mmCIF file of C-alpha atoms in Angstrom:
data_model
loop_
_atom_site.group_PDB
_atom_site.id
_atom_site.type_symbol
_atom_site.label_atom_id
_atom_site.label_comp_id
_atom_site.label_asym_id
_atom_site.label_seq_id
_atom_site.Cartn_x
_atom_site.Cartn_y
_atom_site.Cartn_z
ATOM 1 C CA UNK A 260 119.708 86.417 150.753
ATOM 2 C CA UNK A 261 117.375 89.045 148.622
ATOM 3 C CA UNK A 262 114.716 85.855 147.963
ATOM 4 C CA UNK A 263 114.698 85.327 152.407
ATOM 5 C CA UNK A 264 113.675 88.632 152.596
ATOM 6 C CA UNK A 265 111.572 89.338 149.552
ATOM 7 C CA UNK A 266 109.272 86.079 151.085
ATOM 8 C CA UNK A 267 109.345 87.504 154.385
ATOM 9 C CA UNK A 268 107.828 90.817 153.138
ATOM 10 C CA UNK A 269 105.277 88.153 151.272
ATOM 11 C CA UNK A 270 104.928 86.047 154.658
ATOM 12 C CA UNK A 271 104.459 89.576 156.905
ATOM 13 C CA UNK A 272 102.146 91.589 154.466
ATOM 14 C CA UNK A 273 99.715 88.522 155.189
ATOM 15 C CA UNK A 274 100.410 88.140 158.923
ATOM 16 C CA UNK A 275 101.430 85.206 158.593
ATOM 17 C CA UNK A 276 104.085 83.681 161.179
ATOM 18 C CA UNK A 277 107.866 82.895 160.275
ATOM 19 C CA UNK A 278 111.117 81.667 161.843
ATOM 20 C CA UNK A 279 114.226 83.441 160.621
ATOM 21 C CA UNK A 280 117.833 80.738 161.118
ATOM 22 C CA UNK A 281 120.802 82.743 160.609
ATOM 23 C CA UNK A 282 124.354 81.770 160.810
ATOM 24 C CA UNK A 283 125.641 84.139 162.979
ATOM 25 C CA UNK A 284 129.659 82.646 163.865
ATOM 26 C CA UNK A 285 131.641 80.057 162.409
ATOM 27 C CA UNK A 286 134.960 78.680 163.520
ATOM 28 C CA UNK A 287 137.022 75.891 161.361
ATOM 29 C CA UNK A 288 135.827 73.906 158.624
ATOM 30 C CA UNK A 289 132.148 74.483 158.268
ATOM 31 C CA UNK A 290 129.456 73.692 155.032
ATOM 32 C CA UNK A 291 128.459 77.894 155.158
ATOM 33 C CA UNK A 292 129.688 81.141 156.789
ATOM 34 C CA UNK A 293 128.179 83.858 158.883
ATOM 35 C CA UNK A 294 125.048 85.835 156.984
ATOM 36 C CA UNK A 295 123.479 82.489 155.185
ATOM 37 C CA UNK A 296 120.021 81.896 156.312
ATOM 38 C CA UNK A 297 116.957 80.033 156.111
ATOM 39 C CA UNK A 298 113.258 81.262 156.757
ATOM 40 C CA UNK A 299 110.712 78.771 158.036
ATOM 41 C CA UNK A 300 106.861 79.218 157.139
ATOM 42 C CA UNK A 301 104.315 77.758 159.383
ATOM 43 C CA UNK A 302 103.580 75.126 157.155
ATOM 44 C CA UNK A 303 107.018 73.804 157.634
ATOM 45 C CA UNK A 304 108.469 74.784 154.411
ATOM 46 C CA UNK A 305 111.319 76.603 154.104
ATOM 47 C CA UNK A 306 113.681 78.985 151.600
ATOM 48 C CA UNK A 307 116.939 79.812 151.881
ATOM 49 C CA UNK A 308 120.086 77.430 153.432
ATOM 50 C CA UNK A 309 122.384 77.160 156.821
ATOM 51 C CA UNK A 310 124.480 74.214 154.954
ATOM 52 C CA UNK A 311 121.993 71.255 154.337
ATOM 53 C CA UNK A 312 122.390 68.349 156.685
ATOM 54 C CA UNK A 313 121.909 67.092 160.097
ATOM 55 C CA UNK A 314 122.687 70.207 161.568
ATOM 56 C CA UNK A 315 120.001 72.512 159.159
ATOM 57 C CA UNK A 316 117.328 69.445 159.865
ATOM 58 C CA UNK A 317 117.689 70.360 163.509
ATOM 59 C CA UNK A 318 117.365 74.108 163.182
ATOM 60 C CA UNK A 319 114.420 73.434 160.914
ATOM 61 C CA UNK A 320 113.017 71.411 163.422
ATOM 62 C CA UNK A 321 113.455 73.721 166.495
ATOM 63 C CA UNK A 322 112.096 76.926 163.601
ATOM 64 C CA UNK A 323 108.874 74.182 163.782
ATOM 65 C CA UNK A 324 108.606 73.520 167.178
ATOM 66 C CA UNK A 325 108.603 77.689 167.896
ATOM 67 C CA UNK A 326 105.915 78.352 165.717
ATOM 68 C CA UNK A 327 104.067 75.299 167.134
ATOM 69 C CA UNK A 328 104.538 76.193 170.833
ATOM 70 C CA UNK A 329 105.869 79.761 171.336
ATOM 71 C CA UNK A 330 108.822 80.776 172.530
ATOM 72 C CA UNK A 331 111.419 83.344 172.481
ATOM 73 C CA UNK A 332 114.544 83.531 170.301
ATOM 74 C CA UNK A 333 117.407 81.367 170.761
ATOM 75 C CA UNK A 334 121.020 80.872 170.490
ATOM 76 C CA UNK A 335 122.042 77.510 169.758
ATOM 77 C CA UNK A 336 126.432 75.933 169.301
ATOM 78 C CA UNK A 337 127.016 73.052 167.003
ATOM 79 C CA UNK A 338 129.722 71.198 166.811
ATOM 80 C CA UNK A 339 130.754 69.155 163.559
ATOM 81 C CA UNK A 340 132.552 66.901 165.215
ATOM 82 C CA UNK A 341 133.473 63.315 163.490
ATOM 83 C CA UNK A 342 129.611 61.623 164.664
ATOM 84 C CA UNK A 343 127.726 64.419 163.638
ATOM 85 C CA UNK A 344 129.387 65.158 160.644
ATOM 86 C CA UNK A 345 129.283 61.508 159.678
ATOM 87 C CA UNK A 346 125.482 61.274 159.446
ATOM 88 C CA UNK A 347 125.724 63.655 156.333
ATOM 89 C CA UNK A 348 128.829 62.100 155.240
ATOM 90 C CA UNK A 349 130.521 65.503 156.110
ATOM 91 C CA UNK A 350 134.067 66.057 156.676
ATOM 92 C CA UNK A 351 134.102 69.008 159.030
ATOM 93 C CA UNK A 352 135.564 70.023 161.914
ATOM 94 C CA UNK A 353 134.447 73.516 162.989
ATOM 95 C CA UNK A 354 131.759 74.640 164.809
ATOM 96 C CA UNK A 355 128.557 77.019 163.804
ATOM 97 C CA UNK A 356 126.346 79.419 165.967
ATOM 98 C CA UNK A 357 122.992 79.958 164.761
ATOM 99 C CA UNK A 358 120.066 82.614 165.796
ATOM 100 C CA UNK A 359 116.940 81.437 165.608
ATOM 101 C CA UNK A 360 114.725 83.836 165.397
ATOM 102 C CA UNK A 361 111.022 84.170 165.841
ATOM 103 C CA UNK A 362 108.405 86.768 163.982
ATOM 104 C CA UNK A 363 104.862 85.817 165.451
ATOM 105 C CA UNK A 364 103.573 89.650 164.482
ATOM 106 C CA UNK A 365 104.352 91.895 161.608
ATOM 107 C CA UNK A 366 104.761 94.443 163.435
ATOM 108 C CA UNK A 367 108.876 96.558 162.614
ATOM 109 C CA UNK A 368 110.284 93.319 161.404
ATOM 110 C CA UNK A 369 108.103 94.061 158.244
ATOM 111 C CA UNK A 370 109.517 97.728 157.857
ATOM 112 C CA UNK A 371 112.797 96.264 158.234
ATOM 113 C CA UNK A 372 112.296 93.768 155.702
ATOM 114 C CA UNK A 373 110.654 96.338 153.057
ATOM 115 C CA UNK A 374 113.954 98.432 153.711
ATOM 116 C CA UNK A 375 116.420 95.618 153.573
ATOM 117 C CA UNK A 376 114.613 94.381 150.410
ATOM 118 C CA UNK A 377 114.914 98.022 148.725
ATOM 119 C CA UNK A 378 118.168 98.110 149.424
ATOM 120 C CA UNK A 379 119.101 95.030 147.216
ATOM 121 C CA UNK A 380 116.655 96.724 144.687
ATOM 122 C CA UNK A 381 119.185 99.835 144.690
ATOM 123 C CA UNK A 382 118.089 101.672 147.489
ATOM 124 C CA UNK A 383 119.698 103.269 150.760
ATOM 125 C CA UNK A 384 121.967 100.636 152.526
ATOM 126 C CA UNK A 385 120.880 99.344 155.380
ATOM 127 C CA UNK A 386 121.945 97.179 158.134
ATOM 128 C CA UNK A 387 120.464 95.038 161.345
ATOM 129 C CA UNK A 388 121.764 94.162 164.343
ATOM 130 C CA UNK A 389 120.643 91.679 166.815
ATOM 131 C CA UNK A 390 121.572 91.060 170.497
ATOM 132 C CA UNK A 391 123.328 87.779 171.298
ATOM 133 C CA UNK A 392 124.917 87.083 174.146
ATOM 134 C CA UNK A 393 124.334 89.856 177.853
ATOM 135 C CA UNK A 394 127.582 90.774 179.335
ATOM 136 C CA UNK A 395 127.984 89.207 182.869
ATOM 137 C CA UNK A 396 125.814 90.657 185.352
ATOM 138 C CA UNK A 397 122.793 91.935 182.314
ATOM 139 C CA UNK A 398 119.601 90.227 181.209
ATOM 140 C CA UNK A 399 119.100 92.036 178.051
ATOM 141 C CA UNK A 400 116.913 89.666 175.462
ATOM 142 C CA UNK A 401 118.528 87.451 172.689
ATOM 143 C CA UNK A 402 117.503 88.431 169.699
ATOM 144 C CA UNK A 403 116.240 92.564 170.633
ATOM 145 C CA UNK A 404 117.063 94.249 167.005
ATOM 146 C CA UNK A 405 118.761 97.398 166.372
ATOM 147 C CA UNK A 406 117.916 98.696 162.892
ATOM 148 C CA UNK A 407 120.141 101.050 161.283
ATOM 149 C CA UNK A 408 119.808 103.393 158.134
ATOM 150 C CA UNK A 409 123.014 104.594 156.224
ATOM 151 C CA UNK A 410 121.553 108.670 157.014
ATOM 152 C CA UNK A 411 121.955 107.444 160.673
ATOM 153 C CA UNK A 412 118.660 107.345 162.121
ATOM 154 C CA UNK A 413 118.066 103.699 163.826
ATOM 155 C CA UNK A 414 114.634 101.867 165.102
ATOM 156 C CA UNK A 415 114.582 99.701 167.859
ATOM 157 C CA UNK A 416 117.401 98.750 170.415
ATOM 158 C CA UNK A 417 119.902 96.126 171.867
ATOM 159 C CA UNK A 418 118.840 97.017 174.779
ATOM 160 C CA UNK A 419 120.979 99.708 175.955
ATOM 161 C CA UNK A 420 122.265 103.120 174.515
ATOM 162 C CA UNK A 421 125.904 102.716 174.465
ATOM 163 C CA UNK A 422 125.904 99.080 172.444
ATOM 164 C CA UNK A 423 123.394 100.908 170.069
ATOM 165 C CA UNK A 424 125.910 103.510 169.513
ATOM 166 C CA UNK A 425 128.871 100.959 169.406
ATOM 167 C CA UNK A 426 126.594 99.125 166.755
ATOM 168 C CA UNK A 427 125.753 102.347 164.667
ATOM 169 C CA UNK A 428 129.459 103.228 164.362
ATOM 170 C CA UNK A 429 130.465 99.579 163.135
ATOM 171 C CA UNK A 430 127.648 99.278 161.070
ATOM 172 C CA UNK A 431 128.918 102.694 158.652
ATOM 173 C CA UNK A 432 131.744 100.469 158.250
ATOM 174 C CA UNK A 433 130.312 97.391 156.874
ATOM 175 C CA UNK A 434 127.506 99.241 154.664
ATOM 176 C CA UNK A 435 128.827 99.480 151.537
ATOM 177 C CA UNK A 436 130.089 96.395 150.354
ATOM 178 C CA UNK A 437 126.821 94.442 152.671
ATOM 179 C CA UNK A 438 129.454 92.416 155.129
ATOM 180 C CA UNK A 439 128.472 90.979 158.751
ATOM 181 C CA UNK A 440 130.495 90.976 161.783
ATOM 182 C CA UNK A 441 130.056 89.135 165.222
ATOM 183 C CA UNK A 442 130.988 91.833 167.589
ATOM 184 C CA UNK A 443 131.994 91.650 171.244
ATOM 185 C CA UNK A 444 131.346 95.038 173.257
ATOM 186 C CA UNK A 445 134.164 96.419 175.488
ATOM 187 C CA UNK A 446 131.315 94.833 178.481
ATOM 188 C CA UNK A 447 131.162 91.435 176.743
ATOM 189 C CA UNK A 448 127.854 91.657 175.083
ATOM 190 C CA UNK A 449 127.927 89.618 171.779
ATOM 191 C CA UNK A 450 125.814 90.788 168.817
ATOM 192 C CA UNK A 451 125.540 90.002 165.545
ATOM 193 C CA UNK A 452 125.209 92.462 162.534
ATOM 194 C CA UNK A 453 124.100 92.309 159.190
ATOM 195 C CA UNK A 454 124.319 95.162 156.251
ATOM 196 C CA UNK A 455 122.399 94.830 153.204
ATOM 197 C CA UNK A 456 123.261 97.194 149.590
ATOM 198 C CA UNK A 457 122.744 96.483 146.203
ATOM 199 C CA UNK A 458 124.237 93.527 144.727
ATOM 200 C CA UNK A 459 128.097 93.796 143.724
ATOM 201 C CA UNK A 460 128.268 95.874 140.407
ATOM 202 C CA UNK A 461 131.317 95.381 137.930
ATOM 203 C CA UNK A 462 131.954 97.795 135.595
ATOM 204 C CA UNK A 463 135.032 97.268 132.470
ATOM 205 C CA UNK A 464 136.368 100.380 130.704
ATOM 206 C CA UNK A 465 137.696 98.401 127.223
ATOM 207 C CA UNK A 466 135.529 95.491 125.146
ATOM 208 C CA UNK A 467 138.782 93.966 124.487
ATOM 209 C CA UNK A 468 140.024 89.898 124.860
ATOM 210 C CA UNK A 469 140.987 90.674 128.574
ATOM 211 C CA UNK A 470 137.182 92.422 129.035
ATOM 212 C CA UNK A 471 135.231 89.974 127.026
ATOM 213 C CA UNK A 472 136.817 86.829 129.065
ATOM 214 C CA UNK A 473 136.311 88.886 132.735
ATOM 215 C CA UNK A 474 132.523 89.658 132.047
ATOM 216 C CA UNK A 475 131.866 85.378 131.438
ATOM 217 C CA UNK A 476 132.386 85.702 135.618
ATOM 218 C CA UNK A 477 129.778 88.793 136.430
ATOM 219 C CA UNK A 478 126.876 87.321 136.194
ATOM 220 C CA UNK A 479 127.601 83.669 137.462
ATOM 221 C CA UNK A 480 129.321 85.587 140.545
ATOM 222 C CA UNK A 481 126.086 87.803 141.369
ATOM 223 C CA UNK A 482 127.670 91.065 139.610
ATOM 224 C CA UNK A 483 125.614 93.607 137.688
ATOM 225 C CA UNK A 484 128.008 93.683 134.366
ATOM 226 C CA UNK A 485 128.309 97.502 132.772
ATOM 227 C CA UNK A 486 130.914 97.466 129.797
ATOM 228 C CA UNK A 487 132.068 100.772 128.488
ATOM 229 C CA UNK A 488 134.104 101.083 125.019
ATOM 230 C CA UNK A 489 133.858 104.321 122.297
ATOM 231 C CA UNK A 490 134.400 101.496 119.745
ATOM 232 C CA UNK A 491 130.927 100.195 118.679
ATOM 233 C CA UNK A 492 132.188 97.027 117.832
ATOM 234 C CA UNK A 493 133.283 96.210 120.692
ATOM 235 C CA UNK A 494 130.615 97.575 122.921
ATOM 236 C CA UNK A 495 127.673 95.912 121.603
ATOM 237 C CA UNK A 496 125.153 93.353 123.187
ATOM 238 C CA UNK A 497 125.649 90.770 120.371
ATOM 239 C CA UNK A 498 130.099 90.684 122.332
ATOM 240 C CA UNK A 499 128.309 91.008 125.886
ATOM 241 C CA UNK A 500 125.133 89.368 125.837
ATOM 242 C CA UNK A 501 125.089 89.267 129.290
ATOM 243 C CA UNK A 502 125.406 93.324 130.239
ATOM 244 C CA UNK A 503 122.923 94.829 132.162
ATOM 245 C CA UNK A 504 124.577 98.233 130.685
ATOM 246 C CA UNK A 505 126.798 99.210 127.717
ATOM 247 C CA UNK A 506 127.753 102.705 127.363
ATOM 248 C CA UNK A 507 129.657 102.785 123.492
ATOM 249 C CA UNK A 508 131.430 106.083 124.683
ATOM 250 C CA UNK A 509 134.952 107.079 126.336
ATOM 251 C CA UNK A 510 135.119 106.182 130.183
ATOM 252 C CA UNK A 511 135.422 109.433 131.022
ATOM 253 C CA UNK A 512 132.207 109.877 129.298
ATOM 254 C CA UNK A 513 130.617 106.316 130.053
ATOM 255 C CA UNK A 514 130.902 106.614 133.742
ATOM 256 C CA UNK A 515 128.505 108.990 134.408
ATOM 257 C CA UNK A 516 125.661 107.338 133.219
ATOM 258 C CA UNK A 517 126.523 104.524 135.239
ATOM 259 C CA UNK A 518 124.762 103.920 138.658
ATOM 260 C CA UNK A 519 127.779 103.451 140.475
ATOM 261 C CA UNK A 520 127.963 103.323 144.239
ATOM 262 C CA UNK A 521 130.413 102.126 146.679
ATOM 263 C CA UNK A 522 129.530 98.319 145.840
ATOM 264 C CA UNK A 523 131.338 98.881 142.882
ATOM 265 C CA UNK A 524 134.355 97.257 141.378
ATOM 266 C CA UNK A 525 135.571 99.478 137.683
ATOM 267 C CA UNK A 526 138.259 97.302 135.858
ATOM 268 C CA UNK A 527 139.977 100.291 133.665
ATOM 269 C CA UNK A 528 141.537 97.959 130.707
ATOM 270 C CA UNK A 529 141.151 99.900 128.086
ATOM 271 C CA UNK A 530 143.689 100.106 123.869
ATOM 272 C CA UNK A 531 146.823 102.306 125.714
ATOM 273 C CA UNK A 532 148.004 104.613 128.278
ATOM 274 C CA UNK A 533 146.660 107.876 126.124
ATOM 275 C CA UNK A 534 143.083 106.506 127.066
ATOM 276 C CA UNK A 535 143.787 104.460 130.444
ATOM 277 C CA UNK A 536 144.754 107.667 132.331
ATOM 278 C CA UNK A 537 141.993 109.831 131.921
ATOM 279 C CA UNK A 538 139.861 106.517 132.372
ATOM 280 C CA UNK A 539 140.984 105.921 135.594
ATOM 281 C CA UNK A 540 141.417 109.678 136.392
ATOM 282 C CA UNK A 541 137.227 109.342 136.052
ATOM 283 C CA UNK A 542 137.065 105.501 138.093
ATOM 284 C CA UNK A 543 139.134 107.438 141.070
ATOM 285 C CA UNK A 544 136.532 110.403 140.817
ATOM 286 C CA UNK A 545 133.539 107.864 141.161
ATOM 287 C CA UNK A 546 132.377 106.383 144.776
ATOM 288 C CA UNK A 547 133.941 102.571 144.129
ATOM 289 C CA UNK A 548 135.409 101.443 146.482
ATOM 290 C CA UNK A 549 137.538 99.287 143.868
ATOM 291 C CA UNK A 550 139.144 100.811 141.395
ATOM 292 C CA UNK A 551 141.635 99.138 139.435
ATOM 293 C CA UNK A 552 144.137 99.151 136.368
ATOM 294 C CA UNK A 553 145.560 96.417 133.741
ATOM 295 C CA UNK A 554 149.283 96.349 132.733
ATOM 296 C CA UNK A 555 152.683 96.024 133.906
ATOM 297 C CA UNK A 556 154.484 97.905 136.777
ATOM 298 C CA UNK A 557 156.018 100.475 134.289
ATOM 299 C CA UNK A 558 153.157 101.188 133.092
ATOM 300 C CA UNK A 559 151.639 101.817 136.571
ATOM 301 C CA UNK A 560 154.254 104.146 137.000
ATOM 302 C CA UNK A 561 153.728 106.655 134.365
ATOM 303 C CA UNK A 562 150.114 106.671 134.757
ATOM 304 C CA UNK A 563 150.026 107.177 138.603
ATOM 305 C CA UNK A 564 152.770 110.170 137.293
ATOM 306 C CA UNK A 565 150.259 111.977 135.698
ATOM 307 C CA UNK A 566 147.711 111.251 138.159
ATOM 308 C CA UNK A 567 149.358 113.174 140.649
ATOM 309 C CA UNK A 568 149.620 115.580 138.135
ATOM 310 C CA UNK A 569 146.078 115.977 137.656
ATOM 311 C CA UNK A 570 145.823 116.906 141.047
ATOM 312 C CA UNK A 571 144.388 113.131 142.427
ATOM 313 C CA UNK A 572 144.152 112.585 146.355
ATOM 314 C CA UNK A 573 146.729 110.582 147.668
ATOM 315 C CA UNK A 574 144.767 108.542 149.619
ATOM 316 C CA UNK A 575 143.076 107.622 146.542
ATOM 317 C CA UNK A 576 146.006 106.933 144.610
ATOM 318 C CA UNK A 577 147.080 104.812 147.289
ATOM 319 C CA UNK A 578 143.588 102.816 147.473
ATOM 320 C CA UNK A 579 144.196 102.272 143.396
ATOM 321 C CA UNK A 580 144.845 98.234 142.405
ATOM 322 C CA UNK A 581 147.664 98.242 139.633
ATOM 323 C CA UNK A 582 148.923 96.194 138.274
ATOM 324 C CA UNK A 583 145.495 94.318 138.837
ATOM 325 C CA UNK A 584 145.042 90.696 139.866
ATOM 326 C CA UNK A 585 146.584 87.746 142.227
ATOM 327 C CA UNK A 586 150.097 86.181 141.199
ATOM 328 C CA UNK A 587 148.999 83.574 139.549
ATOM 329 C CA UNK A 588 151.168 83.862 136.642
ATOM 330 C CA UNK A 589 148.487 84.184 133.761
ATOM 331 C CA UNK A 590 149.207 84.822 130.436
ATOM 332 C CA UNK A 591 146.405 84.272 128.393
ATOM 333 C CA UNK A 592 142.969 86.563 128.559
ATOM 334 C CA UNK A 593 141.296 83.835 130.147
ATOM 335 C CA UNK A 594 144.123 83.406 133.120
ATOM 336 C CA UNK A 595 144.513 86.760 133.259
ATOM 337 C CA UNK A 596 140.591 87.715 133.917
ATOM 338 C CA UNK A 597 140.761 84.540 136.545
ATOM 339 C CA UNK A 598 143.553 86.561 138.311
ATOM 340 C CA UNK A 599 141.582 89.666 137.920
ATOM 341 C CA UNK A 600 138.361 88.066 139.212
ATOM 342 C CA UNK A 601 140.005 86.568 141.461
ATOM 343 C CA UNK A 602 141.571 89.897 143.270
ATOM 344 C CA UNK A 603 137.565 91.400 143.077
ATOM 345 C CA UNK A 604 136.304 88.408 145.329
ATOM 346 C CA UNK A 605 139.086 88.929 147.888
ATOM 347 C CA UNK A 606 138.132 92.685 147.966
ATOM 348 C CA UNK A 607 134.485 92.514 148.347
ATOM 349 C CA UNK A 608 134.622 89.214 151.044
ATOM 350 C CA UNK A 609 137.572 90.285 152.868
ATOM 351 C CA UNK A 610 139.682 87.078 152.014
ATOM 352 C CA UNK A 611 143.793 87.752 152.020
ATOM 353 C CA UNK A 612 144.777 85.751 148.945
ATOM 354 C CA UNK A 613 146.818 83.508 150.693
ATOM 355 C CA UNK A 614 146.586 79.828 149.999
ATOM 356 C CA UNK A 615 144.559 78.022 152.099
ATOM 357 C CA UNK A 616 147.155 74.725 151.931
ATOM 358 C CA UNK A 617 147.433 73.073 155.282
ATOM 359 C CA UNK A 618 150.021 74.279 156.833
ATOM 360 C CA UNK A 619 153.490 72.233 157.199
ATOM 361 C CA UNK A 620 153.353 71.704 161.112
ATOM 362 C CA UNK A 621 150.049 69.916 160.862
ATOM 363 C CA UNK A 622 150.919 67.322 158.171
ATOM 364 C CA UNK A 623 153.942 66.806 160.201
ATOM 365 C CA UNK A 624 151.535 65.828 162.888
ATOM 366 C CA UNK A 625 149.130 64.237 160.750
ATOM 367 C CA UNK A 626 152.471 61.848 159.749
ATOM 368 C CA UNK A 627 153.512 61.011 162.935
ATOM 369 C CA UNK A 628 150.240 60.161 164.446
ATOM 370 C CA UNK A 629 149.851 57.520 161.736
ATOM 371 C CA UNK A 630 152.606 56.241 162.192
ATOM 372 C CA UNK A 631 152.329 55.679 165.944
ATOM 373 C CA UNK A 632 148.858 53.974 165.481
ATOM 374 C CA UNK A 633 150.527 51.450 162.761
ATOM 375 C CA UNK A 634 153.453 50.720 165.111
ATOM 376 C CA UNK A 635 150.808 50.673 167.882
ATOM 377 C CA UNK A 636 148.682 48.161 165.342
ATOM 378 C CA UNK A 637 151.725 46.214 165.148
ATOM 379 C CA UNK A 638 152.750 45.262 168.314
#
C-alpha cells in the first residue's frame, strides 16, 4: 500500500482532491482481503486495487461521483453472489465491505499520510483507525479518524473517548508486524483499523544451500534480505545478489549492525551447534518478533539446554520456532526453504497452516445435491 499513500502525500501537497476505497471486511471467498485499497484522483484515474472487476468498477464509480458532487463517506456491502460474480467470470461466494472515503482538503489527512509513508520508509509505526458503523442509539460519523502513534499520543477521534481508548490499546497490538482488524466495541460500534511499519525484514545467519535457496523468496515476497556468514565466500553479493545487507561476520557480531525491529523474521541456519547457539542466543536478544532455528528435534534440545543456561527468558525460549518450517516433508534445500518460507508467511499474516481443502461434509453435500438434480432431470 506504500505507492497509495506516497501519491496521496503527492495528491495533498498540491490540494488536490482524492477518494480513498479500502477493503475494510471480508467474509468467504473473495478476489482481496481487508487493508487493499485503491485511491481515486479527480481526473478519474486511479492507483492501487480492491480486486479488479465489477465490484472495483462500482467503487470507482461512486469514488467519481463524490468528487463530482460532494458527499460524505460511505459504507457500502457487496455480495459476490453467482450474477455478480459472473460478469467478471468470477467464482466467488463471499461478501466484501468497503469504506469509501473522501479527502476534499489537505488538511490532517496529509500529516497522517507523511507519517504513514515514513513509517514504510523505516520510521515510527503508526496506525489509523476509522469509525464504521454507531452503536444503536449514536450518530457518530462514518469515516471520523483516530490517528495513533506507537509513543501513544493520537490526533483526531472516533467520536468518543472510550472507543479512542479501546482503539489505542488494540492498535499497540497490531503495530509491529502492520496488521488490520475490524473491531466491534463492547457498545456495538464497528471500526476499522489499519497499522503501518516498515516492510517485513528477513534476516539468515549461514550463506549455506538451505540460506542461498530461502533468500530466492525475500525479495519476490516484499522482504528486505540481510545475510550474515564469517565465511567470505559465502557472504558475498556475487551468492546474494539480491541483499539489501551482508554482514561477512559471526551472528553474534552481524546482528548488531542490522536494523532490526519487531517486523523482523532471523532464520539462524548456520555450519553446527558450536555456532548456532550463540547465534540464536544474539536473534533471542534482538526485538524480532520471529526468531527461528534449522535442524532436527535433538538438536533443538541441546541448544535450548544451553540457552537456559545462558540465563535466556522463558517466555522467549518459548516464543523460539525450532525445528523451523511447516510439515511438508522436504528434503532438499529448495523444499526445505519452501517449508521455512512458508512458516514466515503464516507468522507475519496470521494464517494457521492448516490446509485450506474443502472440508468432507460439504463435498458430501455437494454429491448429493447433484445427484438429486440428475434424478430430478430424469424423471
Amino acid at each position: 500500500m506504500q505507492d497509495v499513500f506516497h501519491e496521496a502525500v503527492n495528491l495533498l501537497q498540491n490540494e488536490e482532491q482524492l477518494v480513498m476505497a479500502t477493503v475494510i471486511r471480508t467474509k468467504g471467498s473473495t478476489p482481496q482481503k481487508p487493508g487493499a485499497k485503491l485511491l481515486v484522483r479527480s481526473d478519474g484515474s486511479g492507483v492501487g486495487t480492491l480486486g479488479g472487476g465489477c465490484v472495483e468498477g462500482d467503487i470507482w464509480y461512486a469514488a467519481s461521483q463524490l468528487m463530482r458532487r460532494g458527499g460524505d463517506a460511505q459504507y457500502r456491502e457487496y455480495e459476490l453472489n453467482e450474477d455478480l460474480a459472473a460478469q467478471d467470470g468470477l467464482v466467488c461466494g463471499g461478501t466484501m465491505f468497503f469504506l469509501i472515503d473522501p479527502v476534499y482538503q489537505p488538511d490532517q489527512y496529509l500529516d497522517y499520510a507523511k507519517e504513514i509513508d515514513a513509517a514504510y520508509e523505516g520510521g515510527p509505526s503508526v496506525a489509523l483507525a476509522s469509525l464504521i458503523k454507531s452503536a444503536p442509539g449514536k450518530s457518530l460519523p462514518v469515516g471520523a479518524k483516530l490517528f495513533i502513534r506507537e509513543d501513544g499520543s493520537t490526533e483526531g477521534s472516533l467520536g468518543d473517548s472510550g472507543l479512542d481508548r479501546d482503539a489505542v490499546k488494540r492498535a499497540h497490538g497490531l503495530m509491529a508486524m502492520g496488521r488490520n482488524e475490524y473491531a466491534i466495541a463492547e457498545d456495538g460500534t464497528e471500526y476499522f483499523i489499519e497499522a503501518y511499519t516498515t516492510p517485513p525484514q528477513l534476516v539468515i545467519c549461514g550463506g549455506g544451500h538451505v540460506s542461498f535457496a530461502l533468500a530466492a523468496h525475500a525479495k519476490p515476497l516484499g522482504f528486505r534480505l540481510f545475510i550474515t556468514d564469517d565465511r567470505e565466500e559465502f557472504a558475498n553479493p556475487e551468492r546474494f545478489p539480491d541483499a539489501d545487507m551482508i554482514v561477512p561476520k559471526k551472528p553474534e557480531e552481524a546482528l548488531d549492525e542490522l536494523p532490526i525491529n519487531a517486523n523482523t523474521f532471523i532464520v539462524v541456519a548456520t555450519r553446527g551447534h558450536r555456532f548456532d547457539n550463540v547465534a540464536l542466543a544474539a536473534a533471542a536478544a534482538t526485538p524480532a518478533r520471529y526468531v527461528g532455528l534449522m535442524g532436527s528435534k535433538r538438536k533443538t534440545i541441546l541448544i535450548y539446554e544451553d540457552l537456559v543456561r545462558m540465563g535466556l527468558d522463558e517466555q522467549r525460549l518459548r516464543d523460539i520456532r525450532s525445528p523451523i518450517g511447516l510439515d511438508i516433508r522436504a528434503r532438499t534445500p529448495e523444499e526445505i526453504a519452501v517449508s521455512i518460507m512458508g512458516e514466515v508467511l503464516m507468522f507475519r499474516l496470521g494464517g494457521t497452516g492448516l490446509p485450506m481443502k474443502l472440508e468432507q461434509h460439504r463435498i458430501d453435500r455437494i454429491i448429493a445435491k447433484v445427484e438429486s438434480q440428475q434424478v430430478a432431470a430424469a424423471d
